Amino acid sequence: MSTDFVLGDEFARVLAETAQELVCVLDSEGRILLFNDACERSTGFKRDEVLGRDARDFVIPPEEAEAFGDVLAYIWRTGLSSPQVGHWATKDGGRRLLAWSNQLMPAADGGPSYLVTTGVDLTDQPEGALTGDVEAKLAEIGRLAQEQRALRRVATLVASEATPDRVFAAVSEESARVLEVDASAVFRYEGDDTATVVGRHDRDGTGAFQVGDRILADDNTAIGRARDSGLPDRIDDYFALDTDVAKTMIRVGYRSTVAAPIFVGGVPWGAVAIAGRDTLPTDSESRLSAFCELVSLAVASAQAREDLQSSRARIVKAGDEQRRKLERNLHDGAQQRLVSLALTLRLARTKLSAGADTLEPILAGAAAELDKALEELRELARGLHPAALTEQGLGPALQALGERLPVEVKVDSGANRLPDHVEATAYYICSEALTNVAKHAQATCARVTFAHEGDVLRFEITDDGRGGADPRAGSGILGLRDRAEAAAGTLFVISPPGKGTVVTGTLPLTD
């Protein structure tokens, strides 16, 4: 029999969803039509040795050959899946303990054509791991396979460069499906005590929260607890709470929720939360946490793509604005003074014949105008790249800046000089952050600290101001983040209302 067969759309879909496990495709006679890499590693047989051959001649042990035939006959007769736990023979004569699930793939005429089997090698599981209820263990294996399929669907969506909205919606839907709950949502933390809904899914359309809603994330919410602890958390009974979030959940009929954090760059980016009308099972935290660990990469990729597109637009816009600002400053300041100086010198020239006494006040005024023009040019140059940064380094340059601000600024930094591009980027970010403190924070003091962590410079700007800095409100935070990311660094802002602001950035010390 030929081993060639057509990978139709349905077959390709199932194969794509199971490619990480043992995958073996059989015909109705038990002949092997596909034998993936995992099967080769588990048995030692190469696919060229087994393709087109009866599985009972190679991987099915003689003592299980009859049972294997019975299972094949049952599946082809009923069309139903028949999960199994059994053994495979290895090329060196050994045995591997496997758990299998299976699914028939219909042929073009609608009849069963191929059997796709997916398995997990249980041989190296800890001793005692396979004792007890085999059916329960098969159910657990099936559940893990479902989670892997869900993750692959999300990963495929990310690979297709879908918009973040679609990815977040898919994460919500897959979370609800995998954990078999009524509703799920993806939240993004906003750097204060709130979080924004960026993706949601619910089976009955109750719509507790809509995409774009911003809710309080505090100790009375699972997402707030997950953010603060970095671990999954739960609310078992919203009826026992008297908060706005609890009232909303009760109104739509949800009693409990579990949330697990999503980490991006080692920092809590957001959380996935699931909700149910009854108290959620005790294993919900562990299952959702494991799912979120893998979802984090998909969320980070989707968010990074959107951030990159947005930051490119902001960088272009910021460059245009800075050029216009420089033009205005030159036109309204130094340029006007130099024009005035030129007119004054022309006037002085006409007074040459009148004597020195007449020229003295004119020339004194010209000298004063020249001094002011030079000072304004120095100030502009200082804003572009201060001389103290070039001559003395990052710490002294920031200390000199702090002395000109109306708040107390303390700078703690090492004595070692850094690469020029790192110092310039760190200075720009820190100086803008300190200027924001002086303008908006209503703070009495600010502190700048630096630390070397391997090949990375970590810096932090803290203040004792009113907090509540919102990147979307034109506070300049997005521009600082763009500058850090353009240098392959990171920047995060934590600014809960009434608790001051912490700006944390990292920059690589190598190009």
XYZ file of C-alpha atoms in Angstrom:
511
model
C 0.000 0.000 0.000
C 1.293 3.489 -0.812
C 2.184 5.630 2.184
C 1.387 8.821 0.334
C -1.763 10.572 1.491
C -3.174 14.063 1.150
C -2.867 16.453 4.083
C -6.272 18.083 3.805
C -7.319 21.124 5.767
C -8.843 19.155 8.625
C -5.876 16.808 8.898
C -3.416 19.723 8.790
C -5.323 21.423 11.562
C -5.233 18.401 13.863
C -1.591 17.730 13.070
C -0.685 21.347 13.826
C -2.481 21.077 17.148
C -0.663 17.927 18.219
C 2.809 18.331 16.772
C 4.555 18.583 20.146
C 3.407 15.164 21.385
C 3.911 11.691 19.950
C 1.946 11.678 16.689
C 1.275 8.521 14.718
C -1.216 8.223 11.854
C -2.679 4.774 11.061
C -5.002 3.308 8.457
C -7.806 0.864 9.216
C -5.411 -2.083 8.993
C -2.991 -0.649 11.511
C -0.371 0.427 8.960
C 1.726 3.464 9.936
C 1.259 6.444 7.621
C 2.988 9.109 9.705
C 5.575 8.749 12.462
C 6.808 12.070 13.883
C 10.131 13.003 15.506
C 8.823 12.385 19.023
C 7.906 8.822 18.005
C 11.399 8.290 16.631
C 12.983 9.527 19.855
C 10.740 7.397 22.039
C 11.182 4.094 20.160
C 14.502 4.390 18.354
C 12.837 3.424 15.054
C 13.297 5.764 12.100
C 10.218 6.674 10.096
C 11.720 5.113 6.960
C 11.730 1.760 8.762
C 8.077 1.797 9.768
C 6.131 3.808 7.188
C 3.666 1.586 5.316
C 4.275 -1.301 7.728
C 1.902 -2.808 10.261
C 2.452 -1.237 13.679
C 2.249 -4.720 15.222
C 5.431 -5.676 13.376
C 7.435 -2.916 15.051
C 6.077 -0.808 17.906
C 3.166 -2.838 19.255
C 4.462 -5.534 21.660
C 3.324 -9.100 20.783
C 1.452 -9.432 24.071
C -0.678 -6.367 23.227
C -1.193 -7.031 19.512
C -4.650 -8.580 19.956
C -5.871 -5.695 22.148
C -4.510 -3.242 19.592
C -6.556 -4.914 16.851
C -9.690 -4.820 18.996
C -9.248 -1.069 19.626
C -8.790 -0.363 15.911
C -11.905 -2.352 15.060
C -13.953 -0.539 17.708
C -12.858 2.912 16.525
C -13.570 2.158 12.870
C -16.899 0.560 13.700
C -18.198 3.315 15.999
C -16.238 6.400 14.913
C -15.670 7.154 18.601
C -12.408 8.049 20.284
C -10.989 5.359 22.560
C -8.221 6.687 24.865
C -5.739 3.998 25.860
C -2.796 3.352 28.130
C -0.405 0.753 26.739
C 3.150 0.006 25.691
C 5.296 0.555 22.662
C 8.247 -1.657 21.863
C 11.575 0.044 21.252
C 14.171 -0.922 18.668
C 16.500 -2.230 21.383
C 13.796 -4.531 22.774
C 12.606 -2.315 25.620
C 9.147 -1.052 26.475
C 7.749 2.491 26.794
C 4.538 3.183 28.728
C 2.290 5.523 26.751
C -1.086 7.210 27.101
C -2.962 7.776 23.846
C -5.888 9.754 22.575
C -7.175 9.367 19.030
C -9.441 10.877 16.417
C -10.672 9.683 13.044
C -10.125 11.962 10.063
C -12.899 11.770 7.438
C -12.024 11.052 3.826
C -13.329 13.082 0.917
C -16.413 10.851 0.635
C -17.279 11.420 4.278
C -16.138 8.022 5.524
C -13.299 7.420 8.022
C -9.944 7.448 6.350
C -7.082 7.947 8.806
C -6.690 7.594 12.537
C -4.628 10.350 14.128
C -3.255 9.237 17.477
C -1.476 11.558 19.888
C 0.384 10.217 22.871
C 2.375 11.114 25.963
C 5.356 9.018 27.049
C 4.805 8.219 30.734
C 7.816 5.937 31.178
C 9.992 8.421 33.044
C 7.269 9.727 35.339
C 8.106 9.613 39.088
C 7.419 6.324 40.811
C 3.790 6.070 41.816
C 2.663 8.752 39.415
C 0.601 6.227 37.452
C -1.064 4.427 40.347
C -4.734 4.915 41.005
C -7.533 5.707 38.603
C -6.287 5.278 35.036
C -9.404 6.999 33.656
C -8.665 10.041 35.817
C -5.121 10.117 34.528
C -6.354 9.900 30.955
C -8.688 12.793 31.673
C -5.744 14.771 33.019
C -3.697 13.977 29.914
C -6.596 15.043 27.737
C -6.881 18.268 29.676
C -3.179 19.013 29.209
C -3.503 18.325 25.502
C -6.441 20.732 25.340
C -4.351 23.432 26.990
C -1.531 22.840 24.509
C -3.941 23.100 21.593
C -5.325 26.332 22.985
C -1.843 27.771 23.325
C -0.971 26.782 19.785
C -4.084 28.511 18.495
C -3.010 31.690 20.275
C 0.566 31.306 19.026
C -0.664 30.862 15.455
C -2.674 34.048 15.788
C 0.389 35.936 17.044
C 2.542 34.526 14.244
C 0.018 35.836 11.722
C 0.645 39.340 13.131
C -2.920 39.709 14.308
C -3.781 42.892 16.155
C -3.398 42.885 19.952
C -7.195 43.175 20.285
C -7.649 39.873 18.442
C -4.897 38.180 20.447
C -6.333 39.358 23.774
C -9.819 38.235 22.729
C -8.410 34.826 21.749
C -6.561 34.500 25.067
C -9.818 35.257 26.892
C -11.771 32.724 24.855
C -9.155 29.984 25.207
C -8.859 30.584 28.953
C -12.621 30.162 29.368
C -12.609 27.037 27.188
C -9.615 25.366 28.831
C -10.777 25.988 32.390
C -14.445 25.368 31.516
C -15.730 28.560 33.117
C -18.450 31.054 32.262
C -16.260 34.068 31.552
C -12.675 35.210 31.191
C -10.925 38.534 30.629
C -7.436 39.880 30.041
C -6.507 42.957 32.086
C -3.574 45.338 31.575
C -2.197 47.085 34.660
C -1.975 50.852 34.289
C 0.826 51.618 36.753
C -1.544 52.831 39.464
C -4.296 50.996 41.329
C -6.333 50.353 38.191
C -6.413 47.889 35.319
C -7.980 48.103 31.864
C -9.934 45.325 30.170
C -8.142 44.568 26.879
C -9.854 41.268 26.027
C -12.951 39.443 27.229
C -15.138 36.427 26.570
C -18.306 35.152 28.208
C -20.557 32.327 27.143
C -23.913 33.933 27.885
C -23.181 37.519 26.848
C -23.739 39.030 30.300
C -20.879 41.464 29.772
C -19.753 42.246 33.306
C -17.031 44.469 31.890
C -16.413 45.703 28.374
C -13.122 46.111 26.535
C -11.725 49.499 27.479
C -13.328 49.596 30.946
C -10.924 50.639 33.672
C -11.524 49.164 37.113
C -9.968 49.462 40.536
C -7.406 46.720 41.163
C -6.891 46.604 44.922
C -6.824 44.056 47.738
C -10.536 43.381 47.219
C -9.958 42.096 43.688
C -8.170 38.986 42.493
C -6.281 40.916 39.803
C -5.015 43.396 42.403
C -3.817 40.628 44.689
C -2.162 38.823 41.777
C -0.318 42.001 40.784
C 0.952 42.676 44.299
C 2.000 39.098 45.088
C 3.053 37.957 41.632
C 1.038 34.785 42.280
C -2.463 33.618 41.335
C -5.219 34.575 43.747
C -8.970 34.269 44.123
C -12.178 35.771 45.444
C -14.451 32.935 46.563
C -17.597 34.926 47.330
C -18.341 38.404 45.962
C -21.546 38.401 48.013
C -19.339 38.881 51.088
C -17.821 42.111 49.709
C -19.221 45.614 49.383
C -17.224 47.104 46.511
C -18.122 48.422 43.070
C -16.456 45.443 41.390
C -18.282 43.014 43.676
C -21.623 44.690 42.952
C -21.012 44.407 39.215
C -20.091 40.727 39.480
C -23.127 39.982 41.653
C -25.408 41.842 39.245
C -24.466 39.532 36.378
C -24.525 36.435 38.576
C -20.844 35.654 39.154
C -19.879 34.481 42.619
C -16.154 33.803 42.405
C -13.091 34.612 40.343
C -9.475 33.514 40.010
C -6.711 35.651 38.479
C -3.130 34.862 37.499
C -0.531 37.492 36.542
C 1.012 37.871 33.094
C 4.683 38.878 33.231
C 6.438 40.813 30.487
C 10.115 41.580 31.000
C 9.926 40.267 34.563
C 7.302 42.854 35.542
C 3.565 42.189 36.061
C 2.050 43.433 32.789
C -1.499 42.337 33.489
C -3.580 39.336 34.438
C -6.010 36.778 33.101
C -9.096 36.398 35.278
C -11.792 33.738 35.083
C -15.210 33.920 36.713
C -17.917 31.425 37.611
C -21.414 31.387 39.007
C -20.283 28.914 41.661
C -17.078 28.703 43.683
C -14.300 27.796 41.269
C -12.411 24.478 41.788
C -9.405 24.419 44.079
C -6.994 23.672 41.235
C -8.026 26.731 39.213
C -5.065 28.805 40.406
C -2.451 26.241 39.383
C -4.079 25.548 36.025
C -4.575 29.214 35.164
C -1.056 30.080 36.328
C 0.504 27.425 34.095
C -1.595 28.660 31.185
C -0.579 32.287 31.829
C 3.120 31.448 31.904
C 2.873 30.372 28.287
C 0.345 33.059 27.332
C 2.777 35.727 28.550
C 4.948 35.309 25.466
C 1.982 35.710 23.134
C 0.729 38.766 24.999
C 4.213 40.283 25.067
C 4.629 39.739 21.329
C 1.263 41.270 20.485
C 1.773 44.209 22.811
C 5.338 44.750 21.593
C 4.144 44.936 17.979
C 1.527 47.540 18.840
C 3.973 49.468 21.031
C 6.557 49.454 18.253
C 4.124 50.868 15.731
C 2.898 53.501 18.170
C 6.400 54.439 19.331
C 7.602 54.901 15.759
C 4.820 57.388 15.161
C 5.520 59.161 18.455
C 9.267 59.340 17.766
C 8.660 60.972 14.388
C 6.172 63.379 15.948
C 8.495 64.147 18.859
C 11.371 64.831 16.464
C 9.249 67.293 14.503
C 8.111 69.002 17.704
C 11.663 69.290 19.012
C 12.840 70.856 15.765
C 9.992 73.371 15.874
C 10.736 74.106 19.533
C 14.420 74.683 18.758
C 13.466 76.952 15.883
C 11.133 78.981 18.126
C 13.730 79.259 20.866
C 16.382 80.432 18.452
C 14.003 82.859 16.741
C 12.530 84.340 19.913
C 15.752 84.345 21.913
C 19.290 84.385 20.605
C 18.327 85.296 17.046
C 16.383 88.382 18.169
C 19.242 89.484 20.387
C 21.764 89.051 17.583
C 19.536 91.094 15.241
C 19.302 93.767 17.916
C 23.075 93.609 18.345
C 23.599 94.112 14.596
C 21.346 97.189 14.621
C 23.164 98.555 17.657
C 26.549 98.154 15.993
C 25.280 99.924 12.878
C 24.084 102.771 15.090
C 27.466 102.870 16.805
C 29.157 103.114 13.434
C 27.132 106.217 12.594
C 28.217 107.774 15.915
C 31.952 107.291 15.394
C 32.456 110.939 14.539
C 30.580 112.091 17.647
C 33.274 110.902 20.076
C 33.835 108.161 22.646
C 31.351 109.509 25.175
C 28.506 108.959 22.735
C 29.672 105.436 21.822
C 30.182 104.159 25.382
C 26.525 103.470 26.339
C 25.770 102.071 22.881
C 28.679 99.627 23.000
C 27.862 98.658 26.597
C 24.334 97.799 25.554
C 25.647 95.788 22.614
C 27.976 93.857 24.900
C 25.103 93.105 27.281
C 22.935 91.845 24.406
C 25.793 89.659 23.200
C 26.264 88.184 26.678
C 22.547 87.364 26.902
C 22.536 85.786 23.442
C 25.537 83.627 24.357
C 23.885 82.533 27.610
C 20.709 81.573 25.772
C 22.716 79.570 23.235
C 24.549 77.843 26.087
C 21.204 77.014 27.699
C 19.968 75.507 24.442
C 23.180 73.518 24.081
C 22.898 72.389 27.705
C 19.436 71.035 26.965
C 20.709 69.144 23.933
C 23.855 67.749 25.550
C 25.172 69.422 28.692
C 28.890 70.034 28.975
C 28.884 68.522 32.485
C 27.751 65.202 31.036
C 30.681 65.101 28.628
C 33.245 66.344 31.101
C 32.157 64.809 34.415
C 29.671 62.037 33.706
C 26.088 61.116 34.437
C 25.908 61.669 38.207
C 27.423 65.183 38.316
C 25.383 66.272 35.282
C 22.134 65.226 36.950
C 23.206 66.813 40.230
C 23.842 70.086 38.397
C 20.398 69.824 36.824
C 18.807 69.129 40.198
C 20.317 72.284 41.671
C 18.340 74.337 39.146
C 15.004 72.669 39.997
C 12.561 73.876 42.700
C 12.610 70.480 44.479
C 15.382 68.784 46.414
C 17.128 66.225 44.191
C 19.474 63.548 45.521
C 21.595 61.616 43.050
C 23.237 58.324 44.062
C 25.488 56.950 41.336
C 28.764 55.113 40.938
C 31.970 56.916 40.027
C 32.620 54.837 36.917
C 32.011 56.421 33.538
C 29.636 54.694 31.149
C 29.586 54.444 27.355
C 28.654 57.790 25.811
C 25.392 56.581 24.289
C 24.277 55.054 27.610
C 25.046 58.244 29.548
C 23.240 60.389 26.968
C 20.115 58.211 26.987
C 20.032 57.849 30.777
C 20.558 61.600 31.220
C 17.722 62.460 28.848
C 15.285 60.081 30.567
C 16.264 61.094 34.098
C 16.248 64.813 33.315
C 12.803 64.615 31.719
C 11.504 62.567 34.651
C 12.891 65.113 37.139
C 11.366 67.962 35.123
C 8.010 66.155 35.306
C 8.432 65.883 39.074
C 9.061 69.624 39.336
C 6.128 70.538 37.088
C 3.415 68.073 38.011
C 4.136 65.951 41.092
C 3.790 68.565 43.865
C 6.757 66.807 45.471
C 9.261 68.085 48.028
C 12.113 65.777 47.030
C 13.218 63.292 44.395
C 15.969 60.683 44.277
C 17.890 59.173 41.379
C 19.752 55.900 41.897
C 21.891 53.773 39.576
C 23.053 50.170 39.799
C 25.005 47.842 37.527
C 23.418 44.424 37.060
C 25.741 42.452 34.818
C 25.765 44.136 31.416
C 22.742 46.272 32.269
C 22.417 49.686 33.896
C 19.336 49.940 36.117
C 18.196 53.380 37.223
C 15.279 54.595 39.272
C 13.705 58.011 39.826
C 11.404 58.270 42.844
C 9.505 61.163 44.368
C 7.195 61.833 47.307
C 4.564 63.614 45.215
C 0.889 63.060 44.584
C 1.306 60.156 42.117
C -1.411 59.298 39.639
C 0.773 59.848 36.556
C -1.178 58.648 33.514
C 0.810 57.904 30.319
C -2.244 58.718 28.218
C -2.644 62.182 29.726
C 0.353 63.751 28.001
C 2.739 63.419 30.956
C 5.680 62.563 28.685
C 5.992 59.010 30.046
C 5.415 57.439 26.639
C 8.237 59.536 25.183
C 10.600 58.353 27.909
C 9.595 54.746 27.252
C 10.206 55.235 23.542
C 13.683 56.593 24.232
C 14.550 53.636 26.481
C 13.201 51.035 24.059
C 14.988 52.684 21.121
C 18.222 51.905 23.012
C 17.091 48.270 23.593
C 16.143 49.089 27.186
C 12.944 49.100 29.215
C 11.019 51.629 31.267
C 8.171 51.067 33.715
C 6.203 53.564 35.770
C 4.379 52.830 39.030
C 2.326 55.816 40.165
C -0.555 55.016 42.527
C -2.510 58.142 43.546
C -1.212 59.706 46.742
C 1.847 57.464 46.945
C 4.408 59.142 44.719
C 5.867 57.891 41.457
C 8.604 55.367 40.704
C 10.185 55.350 37.235
C 12.395 52.285 36.694
C 14.521 51.887 33.578
C 17.182 49.562 32.229
C 19.738 50.129 29.473
C 22.223 47.620 28.060
C 25.837 48.654 28.530
C 26.828 47.206 25.153
C 25.753 48.267 21.681
